[in-house]
Structure formats: structure tokens, C-alpha cells
């Protein structure tokens, strides 16, 4: 009986691995507002990030969402906003020795085959812990464009000039840096605080645009911003993906028929963020609802919410924001002897419109909290994955690689190829996928387990041994949206 049980478990694990999708967004948020980098030397921060990126790459992560603008400041060189205190300890002070964390992260991520999405907080101008603003900060230069709320400083969403300002910051990042995406999280209008009101009476009188309900007017302001932001980014560089990570509840059922069977804070009613409108109007390229609760949570059941987003948010690629610590600390209601990671993974696989995960937060994955990363490596993310397709931006694949040939060099046996010709951005190859198939195996590039690497290089060192074993190597080209070219095959004896 025990032997049968072990065989069944092995078969299920094999099926789980073989059934893994070839395309899946596997992201991780690296935040700075927790102070993990504050006060570190340039060398120490680079060492810390290098270690994190290596561990995340080993875990299967293919996209990093890196926080570069937590409070109208910058973890990159900017002529618009001051250096962040979360980098140097003092807002406006440049890092010493000098470096540009965003550029460094882009280089590091791309060398590992990962995407880099620059994460900004649009309206938040000061967090609770910040006591002094640089003279170049927007809050110091234009205090009339901000309001205070719950010890925060907020760029007033009711002012058109603030929409223009945030979009100018995004355009600056996109034009000067080779980012793959630009990302906003859940901070639109501030989270409600007891006994406090948003001081926007004057702006409502000036810019109400005939809208009678204050809540509708606030949503209107955010809608205008999201549309403008999306158009700004894509006008600058059409291939840069715009992602938004909203709070995990759109609306509760008691507030609207379309709502979920939940009882918590609501995007639409409390943060004035009409996420479904943005999705249905195509004002974002991917959505990552933060479903941080556990299965069985009385106010916000994970099972209920992932099914709700799967049903209503399919107009754009849907990825799920996962809280690692809560997942591993909660037991599975159906199997109290294990945590909720397996049950949540099963739900992911069952949801037709869920095509990715973003881990909150990267360090918890790096630290392997509750063996979460081990399970990803050994089972759920065991094989590599390309990014989900986004045909609404571009669906044309580049031409296939040229001159694919193994060559003996002083460094060993190397498989070389040449980039295909391409004139427009959608035709240019930026990465390559190399597959390997053993003798007798059918060449099937849909099988992610056969991917050896996703690389920006135009060569791969081959593991030559005796020259007696025959393999088929396959090389394809990817464009910026990871549309994949036709395959080029080469039989090689190793």
C-alpha cells in the first residue's frame, strides 16, 4: 500500500511539472520602503541585490518589480525629483560612491534573462517616517498642490497639473532607461483613516465638471490619470508594459451586484480606483490584484477572490499578488498538516485567465520562508517560462536566428548564431531561447522542460564530453514582447 502511495505521489508531481505552462509571468516585488537598503554602502547594496537576484533566478522568477519612486523621489538619476532617503538616508543626497540603482538593476536583470519593471507610487509625496523634504522635492516647491492626510503628504489627484507631473516623471524614466515595464501599486487616493477627511473642497468646486457625487468625481480624476499615464508610456515606447497592482477587493457584494462575497476595504468605493474600467478600456497591460489573504479568511477568502478576478478581469493579462508569509503560516483547511501553498497553486492552475504570479515580497522568497521557494524550484516553477503574450501591443514574431553553428574555440565547443535582420522595434530580436532534445525525442518547442536558457547572448557553451551522444539543439529569437520566431535546428554530437 505504501509503495502504491509513493508511486501515485511521484506520478502527480511528474504531471504537475510536465503540465507547467511555457508562458507565465513569475514576478517578485523588491521594495525599498521597508528600509532594507537604507544606510548601506554602494558595495553592500549591490552585494545584497546580487544575492537576491541570484536566488530569485534559481527559484524561477522571470521579472523583477523594483521600487524606484516611493515618495516623489528617485532611486535613479533624475533632474525632476530628488534622490530617495530610502537609498542614502537623506532625501536629495546622491549615493557615494556614485551609482544608479535602476540602471544597475536593468543590466543585472537582463543578463539573467529577467524583465525589469520600474515601480512607482504615483500620488504619495511623503511617507509617515519622512521628517524632512529636499528643497527640490515637489512638496517643498509646490505645497499648494499637495494635502496632508494621516501623516502622509499626497499629490492632490483633483489637480490636472499633478496628472501632468506624474506622467512627466514616467516619461522621463521610460525614455532614458531600457525598462520592460512601468508599474504602479495600490496607492491612489489614500487609504481611509478614522476621523480624517480628504481636503479637496476647493478642487471639487473648480474641476467638478458637472459631476454631482464626490466619489464619482474622485474616480473620474483617477480615471483621467490612468488613461493619460498609459498613453504617455506607450507614446514614448510602445513596448513598455504598464502594470497596476490594485488592492485585492474591487467591491463587496453588499455594495454592488458585481462585487465579491467579501467584507473589506474596496478599490472602487474607498480608494476611488475603478480597476475594471481600466482593464475593459485597455488602459493597462497587466493587472496584479493583491490577494494577500488566506483560503478561508472570513472577510476576504482567497478562494472567492481569485475566482472573482478570474471571471471579471480577463480583459488584460491577469497575475496574482501572493503574500508568501501569510501563505506558509496558514494551514490548508482541507489538509491541516500542510500550509496553503499547494492549495493556492491548484487554484492558479484551475483559473483559465490567470497567467502569472507576483511574490510579496522578494526577500521572503530569497529567505525561503516556510520552504516556499523550495516548492517553486522543485515543482511549480521547475521549468523555465517565457512572458505571456500581449498581442494587443504586438503579435508579429521576429525572423529566425541566422548562421546557427557549433564551433570549436579556445574556450571550448560553442554554439554560435547571428541575430535576424529587423528594422522596426517589433522586428528586432532582443533575446534567444535555446532548447535541447535527446536522440529519439520529438522536437517540441511547446515543452518548457526542454528550454536550456533564455539569453541576450548570441552563443552558448556546449557540454562536450566524448562526441558520441547526439542531441538536437533548437534556437529561436524573441522580440521585446517575447513573440517567438520559427525554430532553427542543429544536430550536435557531444
Coordinates of C-alpha atoms in Angstrom, one line a residue:
X1 CA 0.0 0.0 0.0
X2 CA 2.8 2.4 0.9
X3 CA 4.6 1.6 -2.4
X4 CA 1.4 2.4 -4.4
X5 CA 1.0 5.7 -2.5
X6 CA 4.6 6.8 -3.2
X7 CA 4.2 5.9 -6.9
X8 CA 1.0 7.9 -7.0
X9 CA 2.7 11.0 -5.4
X10 CA 5.6 10.7 -7.9
X11 CA 3.2 10.5 -10.8
X12 CA 1.3 13.6 -9.6
X13 CA 4.5 15.5 -9.2
X14 CA 5.6 14.5 -12.7
X15 CA 2.2 15.6 -14.1
X16 CA 2.5 18.9 -12.3
X17 CA 5.9 19.5 -13.8
X18 CA 5.0 18.4 -17.3
X19 CA 1.8 20.4 -17.3
X20 CA 3.6 23.7 -16.4
X21 CA 2.9 26.4 -18.9
X22 CA 5.6 27.6 -21.3
X23 CA 4.4 31.2 -20.7
X24 CA 3.9 32.6 -17.3
X25 CA 4.7 35.8 -15.5
X26 CA 6.8 35.0 -12.4
X27 CA 7.5 38.2 -10.7
X28 CA 8.8 39.4 -7.4
X29 CA 8.5 42.9 -5.7
X30 CA 11.7 44.4 -4.4
X31 CA 10.7 47.3 -2.2
X32 CA 12.8 50.0 -0.6
X33 CA 10.2 51.5 1.9
X34 CA 10.9 48.8 4.4
X35 CA 14.4 50.3 4.8
X36 CA 16.3 47.2 3.7
X37 CA 18.8 49.3 1.7
X38 CA 18.9 52.5 3.8
X39 CA 22.3 53.3 5.0
X40 CA 24.0 50.5 3.1
X41 CA 27.2 51.4 1.2
X42 CA 27.1 51.1 -2.6
X43 CA 29.1 47.9 -2.5
X44 CA 26.9 46.3 0.3
X45 CA 23.7 47.2 -1.5
X46 CA 25.0 45.8 -4.8
X47 CA 26.1 42.6 -2.9
X48 CA 22.7 42.3 -1.3
X49 CA 20.8 42.8 -4.6
X50 CA 23.1 40.4 -6.4
X51 CA 22.4 37.7 -3.8
X52 CA 18.7 38.3 -4.1
X53 CA 18.7 38.2 -7.9
X54 CA 20.7 35.0 -7.9
X55 CA 18.3 33.3 -5.5
X56 CA 15.3 34.6 -7.4
X57 CA 16.7 33.4 -10.7
X58 CA 17.3 30.0 -9.2
X59 CA 13.7 30.0 -7.9
X60 CA 12.3 30.6 -11.4
X61 CA 11.5 34.3 -11.2
X62 CA 11.5 35.9 -14.7
X63 CA 10.5 39.5 -13.8
X64 CA 11.6 41.9 -11.1
X65 CA 9.4 44.8 -10.0
X66 CA 11.8 47.2 -8.4
X67 CA 10.6 50.2 -6.4
X68 CA 12.3 53.4 -7.7
X69 CA 9.9 56.2 -6.6
X70 CA 8.3 55.6 -3.2
X71 CA 7.5 59.3 -2.3
X72 CA 8.1 61.6 -5.3
X73 CA 11.8 60.8 -5.1
X74 CA 14.2 58.6 -7.0
X75 CA 16.4 55.6 -6.8
X76 CA 17.8 56.6 -10.1
X77 CA 19.4 59.8 -11.6
X78 CA 16.7 62.3 -12.0
X79 CA 16.6 66.0 -12.9
X80 CA 12.9 66.1 -11.8
X81 CA 12.9 64.5 -8.3
X82 CA 15.5 64.2 -5.5
X83 CA 17.4 61.1 -4.6
X84 CA 15.5 59.0 -2.1
X85 CA 16.2 58.8 1.6
X86 CA 15.4 55.1 1.3
X87 CA 18.7 54.8 -0.6
X88 CA 21.1 57.3 1.1
X89 CA 19.4 58.1 4.4
X90 CA 18.8 61.7 3.4
X91 CA 16.4 62.9 0.7
X92 CA 18.4 64.7 -2.0
X93 CA 21.7 63.2 -1.2
X94 CA 23.4 61.3 -4.0
X95 CA 24.8 57.9 -3.3
X96 CA 28.6 57.7 -2.5
X97 CA 30.4 56.1 -4.3
X98 CA 28.0 57.2 -7.0
X99 CA 25.8 54.7 -8.8
X100 CA 22.4 54.5 -10.4
X101 CA 20.4 51.6 -8.9
X102 CA 17.8 51.5 -11.6
X103 CA 20.4 51.2 -14.4
X104 CA 22.4 48.7 -12.4
X105 CA 19.2 46.6 -11.9
X106 CA 18.3 46.7 -15.5
X107 CA 21.7 45.4 -16.5
X108 CA 21.7 42.7 -13.8
X109 CA 18.1 41.5 -14.6
X110 CA 18.7 41.5 -18.4
X111 CA 21.9 39.5 -18.0
X112 CA 19.8 36.9 -16.1
X113 CA 17.0 36.7 -18.7
X114 CA 14.7 38.6 -16.4
X115 CA 12.5 41.6 -17.2
X116 CA 12.8 44.8 -15.0
X117 CA 9.7 46.7 -14.3
X118 CA 10.2 50.1 -12.6
X119 CA 7.7 50.5 -9.7
X120 CA 6.5 54.0 -8.9
X121 CA 3.9 55.3 -6.3
X122 CA 2.0 57.9 -8.2
X123 CA 0.4 60.3 -5.7
X124 CA 2.3 59.6 -2.4
X125 CA 4.7 62.5 -1.8
X126 CA 5.8 61.7 1.8
X127 CA 5.6 58.5 3.9
X128 CA 4.9 58.7 7.6
X129 CA 8.5 58.2 8.6
X130 CA 9.9 61.1 6.5
X131 CA 10.6 64.1 8.5
X132 CA 12.4 66.4 6.1
X133 CA 11.9 67.1 2.4
X134 CA 14.6 68.2 0.0
X135 CA 14.3 71.7 -1.4
X136 CA 13.9 70.2 -4.9
X137 CA 11.0 67.9 -3.8
X138 CA 7.6 68.7 -5.3
X139 CA 6.1 69.0 -1.8
X140 CA 8.6 71.8 -1.0
X141 CA 8.4 73.5 -4.3
X142 CA 4.6 73.3 -4.6
X143 CA 3.0 72.7 -1.3
X144 CA -0.3 74.1 -2.7
X145 CA -0.5 71.0 -4.9
X146 CA -0.4 68.6 -2.0
X147 CA -2.6 67.8 1.0
X148 CA -1.7 66.1 4.3
X149 CA -3.7 63.0 5.4
X150 CA -2.8 60.6 8.2
X151 CA 0.7 61.9 8.4
X152 CA 1.2 61.4 4.7
X153 CA 1.7 64.0 2.0
X154 CA -0.4 63.4 -1.1
X155 CA -0.3 64.9 -4.5
X156 CA -3.9 66.1 -5.0
X157 CA -5.5 63.9 -7.6
X158 CA -8.0 66.6 -8.3
X159 CA -5.4 68.9 -9.9
X160 CA -4.7 68.4 -13.7
X161 CA -1.1 69.7 -13.2
X162 CA -0.4 66.8 -10.9
X163 CA -1.5 64.3 -13.5
X164 CA 0.8 66.0 -16.0
X165 CA 3.7 66.0 -13.4
X166 CA 3.4 62.3 -12.7
X167 CA 3.2 61.5 -16.4
X168 CA 6.3 63.6 -17.0
X169 CA 8.2 61.5 -14.4
X170 CA 7.1 58.3 -16.0
X171 CA 8.1 59.5 -19.5
X172 CA 11.5 60.5 -18.2
X173 CA 12.1 57.0 -16.8
X174 CA 10.9 55.3 -20.0
X175 CA 12.8 57.5 -22.4
X176 CA 16.1 57.3 -20.5
X177 CA 16.1 53.7 -19.3
X178 CA 15.6 50.3 -21.0
X179 CA 12.8 49.2 -18.7
X180 CA 10.5 46.4 -19.8
X181 CA 7.6 47.8 -17.8
X182 CA 6.4 50.6 -15.5
X183 CA 4.4 49.6 -12.5
X184 CA 2.0 51.2 -10.0
X185 CA 0.7 49.7 -6.8
X186 CA -2.5 50.3 -4.9
X187 CA -2.0 53.9 -3.6
X188 CA -4.4 56.2 -5.4
X189 CA -6.5 58.3 -3.1
X190 CA -5.2 57.5 0.4
X191 CA -6.4 54.5 2.5
X192 CA -9.2 55.8 4.7
X193 CA -8.2 56.8 8.2
X194 CA -10.7 57.2 11.1
X195 CA -11.7 60.8 11.8
X196 CA -10.0 62.3 8.7
X197 CA -11.4 63.7 5.5
X198 CA -9.7 64.4 2.2
X199 CA -9.4 68.2 1.9
X200 CA -10.4 68.6 -1.7
X201 CA -13.4 71.0 -1.5
X202 CA -11.7 73.8 -3.5
X203 CA -10.6 71.4 -6.3
X204 CA -14.1 70.0 -6.4
X205 CA -15.6 73.4 -6.9
X206 CA -13.1 74.3 -9.6
X207 CA -13.0 71.0 -11.5
X208 CA -16.2 69.1 -10.7
X209 CA -17.1 69.0 -14.5
X210 CA -20.8 68.8 -13.5
X211 CA -20.3 65.6 -11.6
X212 CA -22.7 65.7 -8.6
X213 CA -21.3 62.9 -6.5
X214 CA -17.9 63.5 -4.8
X215 CA -16.9 59.8 -5.1
X216 CA -17.7 59.7 -8.8
X217 CA -15.6 62.9 -9.2
X218 CA -12.6 61.3 -7.4
X219 CA -12.9 58.2 -9.6
X220 CA -13.1 60.5 -12.6
X221 CA -9.8 62.1 -11.6
X222 CA -8.0 58.8 -11.2
X223 CA -9.5 57.5 -14.5
X224 CA -8.2 60.6 -16.3
X225 CA -4.8 60.0 -14.8
X226 CA -4.6 56.3 -15.7
X227 CA -5.6 56.9 -19.3
X228 CA -3.1 59.7 -19.6
X229 CA -0.4 57.7 -17.9
X230 CA -1.0 54.7 -20.2
X231 CA -0.9 56.8 -23.4
X232 CA 2.2 58.7 -22.2
X233 CA 4.2 55.5 -21.7
X234 CA 3.2 53.9 -24.9
X235 CA 3.8 57.0 -26.9
X236 CA 7.3 57.2 -25.5
X237 CA 8.0 53.5 -26.1
X238 CA 5.1 51.2 -27.4
X239 CA 6.7 48.1 -26.0
X240 CA 7.0 49.1 -22.3
X241 CA 4.3 47.3 -20.4
X242 CA 2.1 49.3 -18.0
X243 CA 1.1 47.2 -14.9
X244 CA -1.1 48.1 -12.0
X245 CA -1.4 46.2 -8.7
X246 CA -4.7 47.1 -7.0
X247 CA -6.0 46.2 -3.6
X248 CA -7.4 42.7 -3.7
X249 CA -11.1 43.6 -3.4
X250 CA -12.8 45.6 -6.2
X251 CA -16.2 45.9 -4.4
X252 CA -18.1 43.8 -1.9
X253 CA -21.4 42.2 -2.9
X254 CA -23.3 44.4 -0.5
X255 CA -22.1 47.5 -2.4
X256 CA -22.8 46.2 -5.9
X257 CA -24.2 43.2 -7.6
X258 CA -20.9 42.7 -9.5
X259 CA -19.0 42.6 -6.2
X260 CA -17.4 39.6 -4.5
X261 CA -18.7 37.8 -1.4
X262 CA -16.3 39.6 0.8
X263 CA -16.4 42.3 3.6
X264 CA -13.4 44.5 3.4
X265 CA -11.9 47.8 2.0
X266 CA -12.9 48.4 -1.6
X267 CA -10.9 49.8 -4.5
X268 CA -14.0 51.4 -6.1
X269 CA -15.6 52.9 -3.0
X270 CA -12.7 53.6 -0.7
X271 CA -9.6 54.2 -2.9
X272 CA -11.6 55.6 -5.9
X273 CA -9.9 53.2 -8.2
X274 CA -12.2 51.7 -10.9
X275 CA -9.9 48.9 -11.8
X276 CA -12.4 47.1 -14.1
X277 CA -12.9 50.2 -16.1
X278 CA -9.2 50.5 -16.7
X279 CA -9.0 46.8 -17.8
X280 CA -12.0 47.0 -20.0
X281 CA -10.9 50.2 -21.7
X282 CA -7.4 48.8 -22.2
X283 CA -5.6 51.4 -20.0
X284 CA -3.2 48.9 -18.6
X285 CA -1.3 45.9 -20.0
X286 CA -1.4 43.6 -17.0
X287 CA -3.2 43.6 -13.6
X288 CA -1.9 42.1 -10.3
X289 CA -4.6 42.2 -7.6
X290 CA -3.0 41.8 -4.2
X291 CA -4.9 38.8 -2.9
X292 CA -2.8 38.6 0.2
X293 CA -5.3 36.7 2.4
X294 CA -5.6 33.0 3.1
X295 CA -8.1 30.5 1.9
X296 CA -11.0 30.5 4.4
X297 CA -10.4 34.1 5.6
X298 CA -13.8 35.3 6.9
X299 CA -13.7 38.8 5.5
X300 CA -11.7 38.1 2.2
X301 CA -11.5 34.5 1.3
X302 CA -8.6 33.8 -1.2
X303 CA -10.6 31.2 -3.0
X304 CA -13.5 33.6 -3.5
X305 CA -11.3 36.4 -4.7
X306 CA -9.1 34.5 -7.2
X307 CA -12.3 33.2 -8.8
X308 CA -13.8 36.7 -8.9
X309 CA -10.8 38.2 -10.6
X310 CA -10.6 35.3 -13.0
X311 CA -14.2 35.9 -14.0
X312 CA -14.3 39.7 -14.3
X313 CA -10.7 40.9 -15.0
X314 CA -9.9 38.8 -18.1
X315 CA -9.7 41.8 -20.5
X316 CA -6.0 42.1 -19.9
X317 CA -3.4 39.6 -18.7
X318 CA -4.1 38.7 -15.0
X319 CA -1.4 37.8 -12.5
X320 CA -2.0 37.2 -8.8
X321 CA -0.2 39.0 -6.0
X322 CA 0.8 36.4 -3.4
X323 CA 1.8 37.0 0.2
X324 CA 4.4 34.4 1.0
X325 CA 4.4 34.8 4.7
X326 CA 0.6 34.5 5.1
X327 CA 0.5 31.6 2.7
X328 CA 3.0 29.5 4.6
X329 CA 1.7 30.4 8.1
X330 CA -1.8 29.3 7.3
X331 CA -2.8 25.7 7.1
X332 CA -4.9 24.3 4.3
X333 CA -8.5 23.9 5.5
X334 CA -8.7 20.6 3.6
X335 CA -5.4 19.3 4.8
X336 CA -4.4 20.9 8.1
X337 CA -1.0 19.2 8.1
X338 CA 0.4 21.4 5.3
X339 CA 0.4 25.1 4.5
X340 CA -1.7 26.7 1.8
X341 CA 0.9 26.9 -1.0
X342 CA -0.2 23.7 -2.7
X343 CA -3.9 24.6 -2.5
X344 CA -3.3 28.1 -3.9
X345 CA -1.2 26.7 -6.7
X346 CA -4.0 24.3 -7.6
X347 CA -6.4 27.3 -7.8
X348 CA -4.0 29.1 -10.1
X349 CA -3.9 26.0 -12.4
X350 CA -7.7 25.8 -12.4
X351 CA -8.2 29.5 -13.3
X352 CA -8.3 29.8 -17.1
X353 CA -7.5 33.6 -17.1
X354 CA -4.7 33.6 -14.5
X355 CA -1.3 33.6 -16.3
X356 CA 1.2 34.6 -13.6
X357 CA 2.1 35.3 -10.0
X358 CA 4.0 38.2 -8.3
X359 CA 5.6 37.4 -4.9
X360 CA 5.2 39.7 -2.0
X361 CA 7.9 40.1 -1.2
X362 CA 11.2 39.2 -2.8
X363 CA 13.1 38.9 0.4
X364 CA 10.6 36.3 1.8
X365 CA 11.3 34.2 -1.3
X366 CA 15.0 34.7 -1.0
X367 CA 14.9 33.7 2.7
X368 CA 12.9 30.6 1.7
X369 CA 10.3 31.4 4.3
X370 CA 8.3 28.2 5.0
X371 CA 10.2 26.4 2.2
X372 CA 8.1 28.4 -0.3
X373 CA 11.0 28.9 -2.7
X374 CA 12.0 25.2 -2.4
X375 CA 8.5 24.2 -3.6
X376 CA 8.7 26.6 -6.5
X377 CA 12.1 25.2 -7.6
X378 CA 11.2 21.6 -7.2
X379 CA 7.7 21.6 -8.6
X380 CA 5.7 24.6 -9.6
X381 CA 8.4 26.7 -11.3
X382 CA 10.8 23.8 -12.1
X383 CA 10.9 24.6 -15.8
X384 CA 11.7 28.0 -17.3
X385 CA 8.9 30.2 -18.6
X386 CA 8.6 32.9 -21.2
X387 CA 6.5 36.0 -20.7
X388 CA 2.7 35.9 -21.5
X389 CA 1.9 37.2 -25.0
X390 CA 0.4 40.7 -25.3
X391 CA -1.0 40.7 -28.9
X392 CA -2.8 43.9 -28.2
X393 CA 0.6 45.6 -28.2
X394 CA 2.4 43.5 -30.8
X395 CA 1.8 40.0 -32.2
X396 CA 4.3 39.7 -35.0
X397 CA 7.3 37.5 -34.3
X398 CA 10.8 38.4 -35.4
X399 CA 12.6 36.4 -38.1
X400 CA 14.6 33.3 -37.0
X401 CA 18.2 33.4 -36.0
X402 CA 20.8 33.0 -38.7
X403 CA 24.0 31.0 -39.1
X404 CA 23.4 28.6 -36.2
X405 CA 26.6 26.6 -36.0
X406 CA 28.8 24.8 -33.4
X407 CA 32.4 25.9 -33.4
X408 CA 35.5 24.8 -31.6
X409 CA 37.2 27.7 -29.8
X410 CA 40.0 28.1 -27.3
X411 CA 37.2 28.3 -24.7
X412 CA 35.6 25.0 -25.8
X413 CA 32.8 23.9 -28.0
X414 CA 30.5 26.9 -28.6
X415 CA 27.1 27.1 -30.4
X416 CA 27.0 30.5 -32.2
X417 CA 24.2 32.2 -34.1
X418 CA 23.6 35.6 -35.6
X419 CA 20.7 38.0 -34.9
X420 CA 18.0 38.1 -37.6
X421 CA 17.5 41.3 -39.5
X422 CA 14.9 43.7 -38.2
X423 CA 14.3 47.4 -38.7
X424 CA 11.3 48.3 -36.5
X425 CA 11.2 47.7 -32.8
X426 CA 8.8 44.8 -33.2
X427 CA 11.0 43.0 -35.6
X428 CA 14.3 43.2 -33.6
X429 CA 15.4 40.2 -31.6
X430 CA 16.3 41.1 -28.0
X431 CA 16.6 37.6 -26.5
X432 CA 17.0 34.0 -27.7
X433 CA 15.6 30.7 -26.4
X434 CA 17.8 27.6 -26.7
X435 CA 16.2 24.1 -26.4
X436 CA 17.8 20.7 -26.3
X437 CA 16.3 17.4 -27.3
X438 CA 18.0 13.9 -26.9
X439 CA 18.3 11.4 -29.7
X440 CA 14.9 10.0 -30.5
X441 CA 12.9 12.8 -28.8
X442 CA 10.4 14.7 -30.9
X443 CA 11.4 18.3 -31.3
X444 CA 8.6 20.2 -29.5
X445 CA 9.2 23.8 -28.6
X446 CA 6.0 23.9 -26.6
X447 CA 7.6 21.7 -24.0
X448 CA 9.1 24.2 -21.5
X449 CA 11.2 21.4 -19.8
X450 CA 13.4 21.4 -22.9
X451 CA 14.4 25.0 -22.5
X452 CA 18.1 25.3 -21.6
X453 CA 18.3 29.1 -21.3
X454 CA 16.7 32.4 -22.3
X455 CA 19.6 34.7 -23.1
X456 CA 20.6 38.0 -24.6
X457 CA 23.8 36.5 -25.9
X458 CA 24.3 35.0 -29.4
X459 CA 26.2 32.0 -28.2
X460 CA 26.1 29.1 -25.7
X461 CA 28.9 26.9 -24.4
X462 CA 28.1 23.3 -25.1
X463 CA 28.8 20.5 -22.6
X464 CA 31.1 18.4 -24.8
X465 CA 32.2 15.0 -23.4
X466 CA 33.1 12.2 -25.8
X467 CA 31.4 13.2 -29.0
X468 CA 29.3 10.1 -29.1
X469 CA 25.9 11.3 -27.9
X470 CA 23.7 13.1 -30.4
X471 CA 21.4 16.0 -29.5
X472 CA 19.2 18.4 -31.4
X473 CA 19.7 22.0 -30.3
X474 CA 17.0 24.5 -31.3
X475 CA 17.4 28.2 -31.3
X476 CA 14.6 30.8 -31.6
X477 CA 14.5 34.6 -31.4
X478 CA 12.3 36.7 -29.1
X479 CA 11.3 40.3 -29.7
X480 CA 10.7 42.8 -26.9
X481 CA 7.2 41.4 -26.2
X482 CA 8.7 37.8 -26.4
X483 CA 6.9 36.9 -29.6
X484 CA 8.9 33.8 -30.7
X485 CA 10.3 33.2 -34.1
X486 CA 10.4 30.0 -36.1
X487 CA 12.9 27.4 -34.9
X488 CA 16.4 26.7 -36.3
X489 CA 17.5 23.1 -35.6
X490 CA 21.1 21.9 -35.4
X491 CA 22.2 18.3 -34.7
X492 CA 25.3 18.2 -32.5
X493 CA 27.4 15.3 -31.1
X494 CA 28.6 15.9 -27.6

